Amino acid sequence: MGRIPSPRPSTRSAYYFLIVGVAVLSIILYLTFFVFIYSDAEGNSTFSLGSPLSFCNSNDKEPAPITTTITINARPTQTATSTPISNSVETTKNVEPAYCNYCTSTDEICKRYGSFNLARSRAYEGPNTRLKRVIRKVRSGQKIKIGIIGGSVSKGHGLRAHKFNWSSIYAEYIRETFAQSTSADAANIEVELINGAVGATISQYMETCFREHIPEDVDLVIIELAINDQRLEYLAKGYENLIRAIFALPNKPAIINVQVMALMFPTITMGGDLHTAIAQYYDTPIISLRNVLLPHILRTTQLNTSDDSLERYWFHHDTSGIDLRHISQNGHRMLGDLLKSFTSRVACEGWREEQLQQAGKSSEVVGGWDWAPYEDDRLEGGSLSLPNPNKGPDISEYIPRLSLFQKFDHTTVLRPATPFCRTTTTLTSTGFSSPYAHQLEALPPPLSTDGPDAFVLWHHPQNPGKVWLTGRKPGVVLAFKVLTSALGRIRVTYLRSESYGLGSAWCWVDEERNKGKRLDGYWEHKDIHVANSHVITEDATPGEHVLHCEIMKETKDPGGGTEFRIVAVDAL
């Protein structure tokens, strides 16, 4: 066998340069595509010595390290309508505030509940333009007012002190977190909490009388009526009217809907499940305690039907047993924490939007600033198929011109009416005074019955916070002055119960007794004792009228009770 000849020196040199060239090329390709270059959604290639900074931190990683980047414009796959960002060098970035720590190692709320349960609690988020505006206000050092509209849960039933109420927990968080984030003297920045919750009340009452319980210049209103309302359409309409009326207040306040849980009614589903669709329609966020707790309670009792440990922990209880209508101090703490976690996420998103807006990188901001439609998203005349949220609050904070319960058309525009309300629920004589309330007072005789049988203000000795104008004898009459505006609607709000021995009343407007309405205090809903509003007329002319009510001999109460309790009268 012959020997293979060795390569000549010139051939060895060619092999050597070939191997070196391949190695160098491999290194360049590796650095180019795996270390230094990535492309964003706009098609811009970015060189970085670290990882690309995502807008929102992941749930299981620390915030990405701040890096020095150089942004280069590259041609996008489609032509956007926005102006491309010019070549720029970003040399510094502001350090993110402490509240931008959602589910990182410093997020104590996430440690307590876990990202799984926190995600469940956010039943609807939305862009939160209004809430971001309120947070910017308090960060700038200005005072804000937070108003609470709710029932006995928000009023603090069963709590030992106000500080354990979910609303107090949340208000303190707002002051400590956002005031201190920008002010060296946060103690001088006031966050005023006005808890206007009233036990045994529903949306139908609050839609007209909420201004008796919170001031008109509020910045943020939190509504908690999910378990007070039954799953009835007329209550859902009242809830919608309440939202529209709040948005019409001078400061155009933000709204957060809070949904707690009660497990003592005939069905788990309550009015809050109808509220959800309305809240989404008006782009107001929903934080749900039920979404978090109920699946765990159901699973625990499925595994062991005698296990009531979760109910005992999360609901109020005393010597008579577990109260499945009112959450415990633990439930209040969780609700406050869920609101805190949600608000921090919203505030962080708003802060990041501000930073990128200031840096001129509007095309990279989540929210209104990242909106850059393509040419094929335009209509035939060249107008945009979606409005630009950057154009201001007329778009980003738009209030629908139609009610969710109206038929769609091109012309109808709902106008806010001026509510008139007189109520017994915030009287100074009970110690539960409200500086915003107008006391419900009967007109003098002969329009109202005088003497020992006349209607009088009364409250149960064990519950001074619930006050009614109460009469007990058939034939007793009382009258009120009311003032209608655009709608011509006049209503009476009165207590209804299956077990309180309540009777019926006949109510009418002015001299039209024959057009009056019967109001029955008795109903067959066991364990539900709430104020219910009844329309007496919907066609009153704008102006002053007299509303009359007389206790009837006839009663639906099986025990023959004739007592009648009035909470408020209102008009629109």
XYZ file of C-alpha atoms in Angstrom:
572
model
C 0.000 0.000 0.000
C 1.393 3.387 -0.954
C 1.879 6.196 1.584
C -0.373 9.245 1.392
C 1.682 12.276 0.658
C 1.754 15.135 3.242
C 0.183 18.474 2.281
C 2.437 21.081 1.005
C 3.139 24.150 3.166
C 0.829 26.370 1.086
C -2.077 23.949 1.601
C -1.501 23.910 5.397
C -1.762 27.726 5.441
C -5.066 27.628 3.542
C -6.543 25.119 6.022
C -5.365 27.215 8.950
C -6.965 30.452 7.682
C -10.172 28.596 6.845
C -10.509 27.202 10.376
C -9.768 30.578 11.983
C -12.284 32.314 9.702
C -15.038 29.890 10.546
C -14.371 30.331 14.270
C -14.449 34.119 14.070
C -17.632 34.091 12.020
C -19.330 31.795 14.545
C -18.438 34.118 17.407
C -19.806 37.139 15.538
C -23.054 35.373 14.700
C -23.478 34.217 18.306
C -22.937 37.704 19.734
C -25.140 39.278 17.096
C -28.195 37.111 17.478
C -28.056 35.814 21.037
C -26.418 38.475 23.152
C -26.692 41.940 21.736
C -29.642 42.195 19.359
C -33.344 41.844 19.928
C -36.243 43.547 18.155
C -39.193 45.190 19.814
C -42.811 45.255 18.615
C -42.087 48.285 16.418
C -39.325 46.497 14.558
C -36.538 48.527 16.231
C -33.347 46.598 16.844
C -31.742 47.233 20.229
C -28.205 46.476 21.398
C -27.887 45.676 25.056
C -25.361 44.324 27.518
C -28.202 42.909 29.589
C -31.591 41.366 29.043
C -34.342 43.336 27.297
C -36.477 45.268 29.802
C -40.059 44.060 29.624
C -42.745 46.595 30.550
C -44.172 44.523 33.369
C -42.151 42.375 35.738
C -42.863 38.662 35.625
C -44.401 37.049 38.653
C -41.400 34.943 39.539
C -38.426 37.182 38.759
C -36.812 40.194 40.304
C -36.987 43.405 38.271
C -34.552 43.256 35.371
C -31.301 45.177 35.850
C -31.131 48.684 34.451
C -28.927 48.756 31.385
C -27.564 51.321 29.000
C -29.184 50.863 25.607
C -28.804 52.268 22.145
C -31.982 52.241 20.038
C -31.731 52.006 16.251
C -34.704 52.495 13.954
C -35.375 49.566 11.679
C -38.079 49.226 9.066
C -41.200 47.608 10.606
C -43.052 44.843 8.829
C -46.011 47.205 8.313
C -46.197 50.956 8.022
C -47.580 52.538 11.186
C -49.241 55.918 11.283
C -47.163 57.202 14.179
C -43.954 59.113 13.655
C -40.879 56.863 14.129
C -38.684 57.593 17.127
C -35.416 59.262 16.219
C -32.060 57.693 17.039
C -31.322 58.350 20.673
C -29.048 57.246 23.449
C -30.725 56.574 26.808
C -28.042 56.947 29.410
C -30.057 56.982 32.647
C -33.325 55.622 33.990
C -35.211 56.553 37.130
C -35.291 53.849 39.747
C -38.758 52.331 39.965
C -40.768 53.122 43.112
C -41.228 50.473 45.772
C -44.820 49.780 44.726
C -43.563 48.406 41.392
C -42.784 45.108 43.087
C -45.782 42.965 42.186
C -45.080 39.378 43.254
C -41.335 39.868 43.636
C -39.352 38.968 46.742
C -40.370 42.230 48.481
C -44.120 41.899 47.857
C -45.521 40.881 51.235
C -49.115 40.711 49.981
C -48.134 38.282 47.241
C -46.291 36.180 49.818
C -49.423 36.028 51.965
C -51.950 35.159 49.249
C -49.989 34.085 46.172
C -50.256 35.330 42.595
C -52.940 32.719 41.846
C -55.400 34.191 44.342
C -54.463 37.785 43.552
C -55.198 37.169 39.881
C -58.585 35.708 40.781
C -59.477 38.783 42.810
C -59.210 41.127 39.821
C -62.594 40.337 38.275
C -62.190 43.283 35.873
C -59.208 45.600 35.549
C -59.508 47.892 32.535
C -57.076 50.719 31.690
C -57.827 52.629 34.947
C -57.314 56.090 33.486
C -59.308 57.747 36.263
C -57.551 55.912 39.090
C -54.144 56.801 37.641
C -55.246 60.436 37.598
C -56.180 60.260 41.301
C -52.854 58.626 42.180
C -50.961 61.355 40.307
C -52.861 63.909 42.366
C -51.841 62.469 45.725
C -48.277 61.901 44.512
C -48.088 65.583 43.653
C -48.818 66.445 47.293
C -52.494 67.348 46.965
C -55.232 66.210 49.320
C -57.658 63.580 48.086
C -60.995 62.351 49.420
C -62.092 58.722 49.318
C -65.813 58.032 49.696
C -67.281 54.645 50.600
C -70.775 53.631 49.505
C -71.877 50.300 50.891
C -73.871 48.293 53.406
C -73.288 46.866 56.861
C -70.059 45.087 55.863
C -68.400 48.366 54.904
C -69.949 50.059 57.913
C -67.915 47.615 60.011
C -70.476 45.198 61.435
C -68.806 43.032 64.078
C -65.458 44.847 64.084
C -63.888 45.978 67.348
C -62.495 49.225 65.931
C -62.614 51.330 62.756
C -58.946 50.657 62.078
C -59.781 47.051 61.195
C -62.267 48.089 58.517
C -61.079 47.343 54.990
C -61.657 50.972 53.984
C -59.417 52.290 56.794
C -56.703 49.805 55.846
C -56.864 50.977 52.244
C -56.888 54.710 53.027
C -53.823 54.343 55.250
C -52.050 52.451 52.469
C -52.774 55.273 49.996
C -51.276 57.881 52.299
C -48.219 55.865 53.269
C -47.448 54.572 49.790
C -48.058 57.415 47.387
C -47.712 60.475 49.591
C -44.359 59.274 50.887
C -43.205 58.304 47.421
C -42.816 61.948 46.431
C -43.007 64.027 49.594
C -40.492 64.452 52.368
C -43.293 65.421 54.736
C -46.026 62.925 53.917
C -47.805 63.512 57.222
C -49.000 66.865 55.876
C -50.595 65.251 52.829
C -54.120 64.381 53.779
C -56.070 61.388 52.539
C -59.551 61.889 53.921
C -61.753 58.817 54.226
C -65.513 59.350 54.324
C -67.284 56.100 55.118
C -70.836 56.663 53.909
C -71.887 53.027 54.220
C -75.398 52.422 55.557
C -76.600 49.042 56.763
C -79.583 47.377 55.037
C -79.481 49.666 51.995
C -79.378 48.849 48.295
C -78.414 50.493 45.012
C -81.953 51.729 44.520
C -81.589 53.971 47.564
C -78.007 55.038 46.929
C -78.567 56.026 43.290
C -80.384 59.159 44.483
C -79.276 59.562 48.103
C -75.528 58.836 47.952
C -74.769 62.557 48.241
C -76.345 62.459 51.703
C -73.460 60.225 52.783
C -70.337 61.370 50.917
C -69.232 64.840 49.790
C -69.549 66.046 46.224
C -65.814 66.774 45.898
C -64.616 63.182 46.321
C -61.760 61.921 44.148
C -62.302 58.175 44.523
C -65.523 56.296 45.315
C -65.513 52.624 46.288
C -68.876 50.867 45.986
C -69.724 47.741 47.994
C -73.330 46.683 47.339
C -72.902 43.252 45.745
C -74.625 41.279 48.519
C -77.198 43.915 49.501
C -78.715 43.903 46.020
C -80.702 40.903 44.936
C -80.264 39.595 41.421
C -83.040 41.780 40.019
C -82.983 43.995 36.956
C -84.462 47.070 38.629
C -81.653 46.988 41.201
C -79.082 46.659 38.416
C -80.605 49.769 36.834
C -80.233 51.556 40.157
C -76.601 50.505 40.281
C -76.038 51.901 36.793
C -77.714 55.193 37.732
C -75.439 55.383 40.773
C -72.303 55.020 38.644
C -73.486 57.648 36.169
C -74.321 60.064 38.996
C -70.893 59.617 40.619
C -69.113 60.299 37.329
C -71.057 63.577 37.082
C -69.575 64.925 40.340
C -67.234 67.963 40.089
C -63.934 66.052 40.412
C -65.013 63.309 37.991
C -64.005 60.684 40.543
C -62.604 57.259 39.873
C -64.721 54.281 40.920
C -63.661 50.878 42.233
C -66.290 48.175 42.682
C -65.742 45.859 45.646
C -67.622 42.576 45.847
C -67.735 40.697 49.134
C -69.482 37.391 49.796
C -72.485 36.132 51.757
C -73.485 32.469 51.987
C -76.732 32.627 53.959
C -79.128 33.550 51.141
C -81.169 31.133 48.951
C -78.599 31.453 46.150
C -74.884 32.163 46.048
C -75.379 34.540 43.149
C -76.523 38.011 44.188
C -76.857 41.455 42.668
C -73.112 41.787 42.317
C -73.211 39.372 39.411
C -75.400 41.835 37.515
C -73.179 44.690 38.709
C -70.243 43.051 36.915
C -71.644 43.645 33.431
C -72.478 47.254 34.303
C -69.041 47.916 35.800
C -67.419 46.614 32.625
C -69.694 48.780 30.461
C -68.521 51.866 32.368
C -64.901 50.674 32.531
C -64.725 50.584 36.334
C -62.554 47.891 37.963
C -63.927 45.102 40.160
C -62.114 43.527 43.105
C -63.855 40.349 44.235
C -63.380 38.688 47.604
C -65.756 35.913 46.568
C -63.609 34.962 43.589
C -60.764 34.210 45.983
C -62.522 32.543 48.902
C -65.485 30.641 47.508
C -63.596 27.982 45.484
C -61.527 27.085 48.554
C -64.600 26.911 50.809
C -66.428 24.691 48.331
C -63.482 22.355 47.912
C -62.857 22.076 51.671
C -66.473 21.215 52.414
C -66.489 18.724 49.537
C -63.581 16.871 51.120
C -65.149 17.045 54.588
C -68.804 18.070 54.862
C -68.461 18.907 58.564
C -65.474 21.215 58.068
C -66.475 24.838 58.741
C -62.973 26.076 59.536
C -62.767 28.426 56.542
C -66.195 29.921 57.227
C -65.248 30.408 60.856
C -62.000 32.140 59.866
C -63.299 34.434 57.127
C -66.780 35.253 58.480
C -67.878 37.043 61.630
C -69.058 34.772 64.420
C -70.138 35.038 68.032
C -71.834 32.880 70.673
C -74.819 32.318 68.370
C -72.664 30.842 65.611
C -71.127 31.849 62.290
C -72.631 34.919 60.598
C -72.433 34.078 56.890
C -73.642 37.556 55.962
C -70.719 39.600 57.341
C -67.006 38.954 56.858
C -64.706 38.827 59.868
C -61.725 40.987 60.721
C -59.654 38.513 58.666
C -61.972 39.091 55.725
C -61.601 42.860 56.082
C -57.816 42.485 56.143
C -57.869 40.393 52.966
C -60.163 42.834 51.164
C -57.905 45.725 52.102
C -54.874 43.771 50.885
C -56.516 42.881 47.574
C -57.265 46.546 46.965
C -53.713 47.493 47.895
C -52.195 44.965 45.489
C -54.464 46.042 42.647
C -53.817 49.740 43.220
C -50.047 49.240 43.317
C -50.186 47.465 39.950
C -52.204 50.336 38.470
C -49.910 52.962 40.016
C -46.814 51.216 38.700
C -48.225 51.024 35.206
C -49.071 54.723 35.398
C -45.574 55.586 36.644
C -43.951 53.650 33.799
C -46.190 55.360 31.273
C -45.084 58.729 32.636
C -41.407 57.800 32.401
C -41.618 56.648 28.811
C -43.768 59.597 27.845
C -41.193 61.977 29.302
C -38.445 60.137 27.441
C -40.318 60.595 24.181
C -40.784 56.857 23.708
C -44.550 57.028 23.477
C -44.762 54.043 21.156
C -43.538 51.691 23.908
C -45.934 52.617 26.709
C -48.753 50.339 27.759
C -52.036 52.259 27.841
C -52.815 55.150 25.519
C -49.237 55.804 24.519
C -48.563 52.510 22.746
C -51.406 52.964 20.285
C -50.170 53.167 16.678
C -52.748 51.813 14.188
C -51.694 50.699 10.722
C -53.028 52.046 7.469
C -55.275 49.051 6.915
C -57.029 49.869 10.216
C -58.522 53.022 8.718
C -62.032 53.484 7.366
C -62.773 54.377 3.748
C -62.631 58.116 4.384
C -59.262 57.829 6.111
C -60.576 58.228 9.651
C -59.438 55.809 12.354
C -61.433 52.653 13.091
C -60.707 53.150 16.798
C -60.392 56.503 18.582
C -56.995 57.592 19.806
C -56.949 57.486 23.642
C -54.102 60.008 23.628
C -56.568 62.711 22.623
C -57.691 63.235 26.211
C -60.351 62.326 28.768
C -63.179 62.711 26.243
C -61.997 59.356 24.931
C -60.039 57.763 27.784
C -62.724 58.649 30.370
C -65.756 58.562 28.091
C -69.143 57.969 29.737
C -71.535 56.088 27.417
C -74.368 58.272 26.155
C -76.823 55.364 26.448
C -77.850 53.241 29.391
C -76.994 49.564 29.151
C -80.740 48.936 29.413
C -81.664 51.118 26.425
C -82.016 50.167 22.785
C -79.138 51.348 20.611
C -79.717 54.377 18.410
C -77.671 57.245 16.940
C -79.333 60.153 18.686
C -80.179 59.583 22.363
C -77.919 61.267 24.935
C -78.705 60.755 28.622
C -78.375 63.923 30.657
C -77.664 63.829 34.402
C -80.637 64.804 36.555
C -80.403 66.733 39.824
C -81.253 64.327 42.656
C -83.399 65.351 45.602
C -83.166 63.228 48.771
C -84.248 63.475 52.383
C -83.173 60.640 54.657
C -83.217 59.368 58.247
C -80.011 57.360 58.052
C -77.510 60.065 58.995
C -79.128 61.977 61.846
C -77.040 63.847 64.426
C -79.224 62.568 67.266
C -77.973 59.018 66.748
C -74.249 59.786 66.832
C -73.940 58.701 63.184
C -74.104 62.195 61.756
C -73.258 63.258 58.240
C -72.499 66.880 57.377
C -73.875 66.219 53.874
C -77.318 64.928 54.909
C -80.671 66.662 54.652
C -82.952 65.375 57.389
C -86.258 63.787 56.453
C -88.947 65.913 58.116
C -92.718 65.606 57.813
C -94.819 68.630 56.932
C -96.854 70.049 59.841
C -100.549 69.336 60.486
C -103.021 69.099 58.930
C -100.985 67.472 56.148
C -99.416 65.117 58.715
C -101.115 63.460 61.691
C -100.240 65.036 65.017
C -100.312 63.627 68.514
C -99.187 60.348 70.139
C -99.996 58.236 67.078
C -97.925 60.353 64.663
C -94.883 59.024 62.819
C -91.732 59.488 64.923
C -88.040 58.850 64.471
C -87.177 55.494 66.026
C -84.252 53.091 66.116
C -83.718 49.738 67.764
C -81.837 50.151 71.068
C -79.216 47.617 69.981
C -78.642 49.243 66.592
C -78.663 53.051 66.810
C -77.167 53.369 63.326
C -80.405 52.363 61.609
C -83.113 55.013 62.014
C -86.637 55.009 60.602
C -89.552 57.409 60.575
C -91.991 54.962 62.120
C -95.786 54.808 62.461
C -97.913 51.966 63.819
C -101.604 52.856 63.714
C -103.788 52.512 60.594
C -105.091 55.837 59.324
C -102.033 57.812 60.423
C -100.847 60.136 57.636
C -97.657 62.055 56.985
C -96.571 64.303 54.137
C -93.295 65.572 52.683
C -92.223 68.323 50.329
C -90.284 67.005 47.316
C -88.592 68.723 44.379
C -88.460 67.045 40.972
C -86.166 67.881 38.065
C -85.755 66.336 34.635
C -87.255 62.858 35.093
C -90.327 63.655 37.167
C -89.842 60.545 39.340
C -90.809 60.474 43.045
C -90.013 57.508 45.316
C -90.357 56.315 48.900
C -87.688 54.124 50.499
C -89.029 51.924 53.287
C -87.999 48.843 55.257
C -89.060 45.359 54.165
C -88.810 42.205 56.247
C -90.416 38.802 56.668
C -90.172 38.781 60.466
C -90.461 42.374 61.750
C -94.284 42.585 61.703
C -94.411 45.297 59.061
C -97.623 46.504 57.440
C -98.598 48.462 54.324
C -99.024 52.119 53.318
C -100.800 53.965 50.518
C -98.717 56.812 49.016
C -99.703 59.436 46.458
C -98.560 62.828 45.072
C -100.411 66.120 45.502
C -104.189 65.617 45.240
C -104.049 62.488 43.071
C -104.817 59.903 45.750
C -106.535 57.663 43.209
C -103.197 57.343 41.333
C -101.297 56.276 44.435
C -99.301 53.103 45.051
C -99.458 50.454 47.763
C -96.208 49.768 49.624
C -95.950 46.475 51.533
C -93.414 46.264 54.343
C -93.878 42.486 54.611
C -92.314 40.144 52.075
C -91.465 36.445 51.991
C -87.672 36.695 51.705
C -86.400 35.147 54.923
C -83.400 36.722 56.663
C -83.378 39.680 54.259
C -84.224 42.958 55.990
C -83.400 45.834 53.655
C -84.658 49.235 52.607
C -86.566 49.042 49.334
C -87.445 51.985 47.061
C -90.841 52.193 45.368
C -91.778 54.589 42.565
C -94.919 56.580 43.343
C -94.978 58.534 40.079
C -92.756 59.018 37.030
C -94.593 61.880 35.327
C -94.530 64.710 37.857
C -93.857 68.125 36.385
C -90.537 69.750 37.335
C -90.831 71.676 40.578
C -92.268 71.342 44.091
C -94.789 68.648 45.045
C -96.305 67.122 48.206
C -95.937 63.395 48.838
C -98.503 61.771 51.161
C -98.405 58.316 52.852
C -101.091 56.696 55.020
C -100.843 53.445 56.991
C -103.451 50.962 55.732
C -105.684 48.654 57.744
C -104.959 45.830 55.332
C -101.626 44.095 55.834
C -99.796 41.166 54.281
C -98.037 40.329 57.526
C -99.295 36.915 58.761
C -99.282 38.244 62.325
C -101.384 41.282 61.445
C -98.568 43.800 61.944
C -99.217 47.334 60.708
C -95.956 49.080 61.629
C -94.439 51.007 58.726
C -90.881 52.364 58.609
C -89.791 55.038 56.113
C -86.090 55.577 55.419
C -86.105 58.299 52.759
C -87.989 60.104 50.024
C -86.298 61.136 46.800
C -87.018 62.666 43.422
C -85.372 63.189 40.054
